[in-house]
Amino acid sequence: MAEGHGRDRWTRLSVLCSLIANCNRDPKKGRAFKPSDFNPYEGKPEEAIEITPENIGSLKQVFLQRHGKGT
């Protein structure tokens, strides 16, 4: 029951977070936020990546592409 309560609260909070973020974003600089962008219960868990000096450039490119700032 506790997990269901937590999921319900995060669902409601993530909708509010996306609303606030979309009200304050520049539409020319990327996509609109979705509630799932803020909800830790949604989506599949991703594998942890160890950050090293060799892969920091690749991680930066992936981050920028996901947030609509890549080339």
C-alpha atoms as an extended CHARMM CRD file, in Angstrom:
* protein
*
        71  EXT
         1         1  MET       CA              0.0000000000        0.0000000000        0.0000000000  PROA      1               0.0000000000
         2         2  ALA       CA              2.8350000000        2.3750000000        0.7650000000  PROA      2               0.0000000000
         3         3  GLU       CA              4.2770000000        2.0360000000       -2.7340000000  PROA      3               0.0000000000
         4         4  GLY       CA              0.8840000000        2.6860000000       -4.3140000000  PROA      4               0.0000000000
         5         5  HSD       CA              0.4790000000        5.7860000000       -2.1730000000  PROA      5               0.0000000000
         6         6  GLY       CA              3.9370000000        6.9890000000       -3.2140000000  PROA      6               0.0000000000
         7         7  ARG       CA              3.1820000000        6.3670000000       -6.8860000000  PROA      7               0.0000000000
         8         8  ASP       CA             -0.0650000000        8.3020000000       -6.6220000000  PROA      8               0.0000000000
         9         9  ARG       CA              1.6500000000       11.2480000000       -4.9660000000  PROA      9               0.0000000000
        10        10  TRP       CA              4.4490000000       11.2860000000       -7.5690000000  PROA      10              0.0000000000
        11        11  THR       CA              1.9030000000       11.1190000000      -10.3980000000  PROA      11              0.0000000000
        12        12  ARG       CA              0.1570000000       14.2300000000       -9.1030000000  PROA      12              0.0000000000
        13        13  LEU       CA              3.4100000000       16.0560000000       -8.3270000000  PROA      13              0.0000000000
        14        14  SER       CA              4.9590000000       15.2480000000      -11.7110000000  PROA      14              0.0000000000
        15        15  VAL       CA              1.9620000000       16.8150000000      -13.4860000000  PROA      15              0.0000000000
        16        16  LEU       CA              2.4660000000       20.0110000000      -11.4830000000  PROA      16              0.0000000000
        17        17  CYS       CA              6.2150000000       19.9910000000      -12.1290000000  PROA      17              0.0000000000
        18        18  SER       CA              5.7290000000       19.6230000000      -15.8750000000  PROA      18              0.0000000000
        19        19  LEU       CA              3.1390000000       22.4150000000      -15.8670000000  PROA      19              0.0000000000
        20        20  ILE       CA              5.4870000000       24.7990000000      -14.0620000000  PROA      20              0.0000000000
        21        21  ALA       CA              8.4660000000       23.8190000000      -16.2350000000  PROA      21              0.0000000000
        22        22  ASN       CA              6.4810000000       24.2890000000      -19.4490000000  PROA      22              0.0000000000
        23        23  CYS       CA              5.2000000000       27.6910000000      -18.3370000000  PROA      23              0.0000000000
        24        24  ASN       CA              8.7760000000       28.8570000000      -17.8020000000  PROA      24              0.0000000000
        25        25  ARG       CA             10.5290000000       27.2640000000      -20.7750000000  PROA      25              0.0000000000
        26        26  ASP       CA             11.5480000000       28.8740000000      -24.0390000000  PROA      26              0.0000000000
        27        27  PRO       CA              9.5950000000       27.0790000000      -26.7950000000  PROA      27              0.0000000000
        28        28  LYS       CA             12.3850000000       27.7270000000      -29.2840000000  PROA      28              0.0000000000
        29        29  LYS       CA             14.9660000000       25.8500000000      -27.2230000000  PROA      29              0.0000000000
        30        30  GLY       CA             13.6160000000       22.3350000000      -27.0080000000  PROA      30              0.0000000000
        31        31  ARG       CA             10.6570000000       20.0910000000      -26.5100000000  PROA      31              0.0000000000
        32        32  ALA       CA              7.8960000000       20.4400000000      -23.9650000000  PROA      32              0.0000000000
        33        33  PHE       CA              8.2820000000       18.5600000000      -20.7040000000  PROA      33              0.0000000000
        34        34  LYS       CA              6.0700000000       15.5770000000      -19.9470000000  PROA      34              0.0000000000
        35        35  PRO       CA              4.9960000000       14.4260000000      -16.4770000000  PROA      35              0.0000000000
        36        36  SER       CA              7.0520000000       11.2650000000      -17.0210000000  PROA      36              0.0000000000
        37        37  ASP       CA             10.2000000000       13.4420000000      -17.1540000000  PROA      37              0.0000000000
        38        38  PHE       CA              9.7090000000       14.1660000000      -13.4500000000  PROA      38              0.0000000000
        39        39  ASN       CA              8.2190000000       10.9160000000      -12.1790000000  PROA      39              0.0000000000
        40        40  PRO       CA             10.8220000000        8.4810000000      -10.8110000000  PROA      40              0.0000000000
        41        41  TYR       CA              8.3560000000        5.5750000000      -11.0280000000  PROA      41              0.0000000000
        42        42  GLU       CA              7.7860000000        5.8710000000      -14.7770000000  PROA      42              0.0000000000
        43        43  GLY       CA             10.0340000000        4.4240000000      -17.4250000000  PROA      43              0.0000000000
        44        44  LYS       CA             12.4180000000        1.5460000000      -17.2330000000  PROA      44              0.0000000000
        45        45  PRO       CA             15.3540000000        1.6520000000      -14.8590000000  PROA      45              0.0000000000
        46        46  GLU       CA             18.5640000000        2.4530000000      -16.6780000000  PROA      46              0.0000000000
        47        47  GLU       CA             21.8930000000        0.8600000000      -15.9900000000  PROA      47              0.0000000000
        48        48  ALA       CA             24.3360000000        2.9130000000      -13.9900000000  PROA      48              0.0000000000
        49        49  ILE       CA             27.2750000000        4.1560000000      -16.0500000000  PROA      49              0.0000000000
        50        50  GLU       CA             30.6220000000        4.7120000000      -14.4480000000  PROA      50              0.0000000000
        51        51  ILE       CA             31.8860000000        8.1600000000      -15.3810000000  PROA      51              0.0000000000
        52        52  THR       CA             35.5260000000        8.2140000000      -16.4100000000  PROA      52              0.0000000000
        53        53  PRO       CA             37.6430000000       10.7940000000      -18.2430000000  PROA      53              0.0000000000
        54        54  GLU       CA             37.4340000000        8.5820000000      -21.3480000000  PROA      54              0.0000000000
        55        55  ASN       CA             33.6240000000        8.5350000000      -21.6140000000  PROA      55              0.0000000000
        56        56  ILE       CA             32.6810000000       12.0120000000      -20.3430000000  PROA      56              0.0000000000
        57        57  GLY       CA             32.4880000000       13.3950000000      -23.9100000000  PROA      57              0.0000000000
        58        58  SER       CA             30.0740000000       10.6680000000      -24.9960000000  PROA      58              0.0000000000
        59        59  LEU       CA             27.8970000000       11.2220000000      -21.9410000000  PROA      59              0.0000000000
        60        60  LYS       CA             27.7800000000       14.9510000000      -22.6360000000  PROA      60              0.0000000000
        61        61  GLN       CA             26.5980000000       14.3320000000      -26.2170000000  PROA      61              0.0000000000
        62        62  VAL       CA             23.8400000000       11.9630000000      -25.0520000000  PROA      62              0.0000000000
        63        63  PHE       CA             22.6940000000       14.4470000000      -22.3990000000  PROA      63              0.0000000000
        64        64  LEU       CA             22.5250000000       17.3130000000      -24.8680000000  PROA      64              0.0000000000
        65        65  GLN       CA             20.6650000000       15.2160000000      -27.4550000000  PROA      65              0.0000000000
        66        66  ARG       CA             18.0680000000       14.0930000000      -24.9200000000  PROA      66              0.0000000000
        67        67  HSD       CA             17.3830000000       17.6720000000      -23.8860000000  PROA      67              0.0000000000
        68        68  GLY       CA             17.0800000000       19.0270000000      -27.4150000000  PROA      68              0.0000000000
        69        69  LYS       CA             20.3450000000       20.9800000000      -27.3420000000  PROA      69              0.0000000000
        70        70  GLY       CA             22.4890000000       18.7160000000      -29.4750000000  PROA      70              0.0000000000
        71        71  THR       CA             23.5100000000       19.3510000000      -33.0400000000  PROA      71              0.0000000000
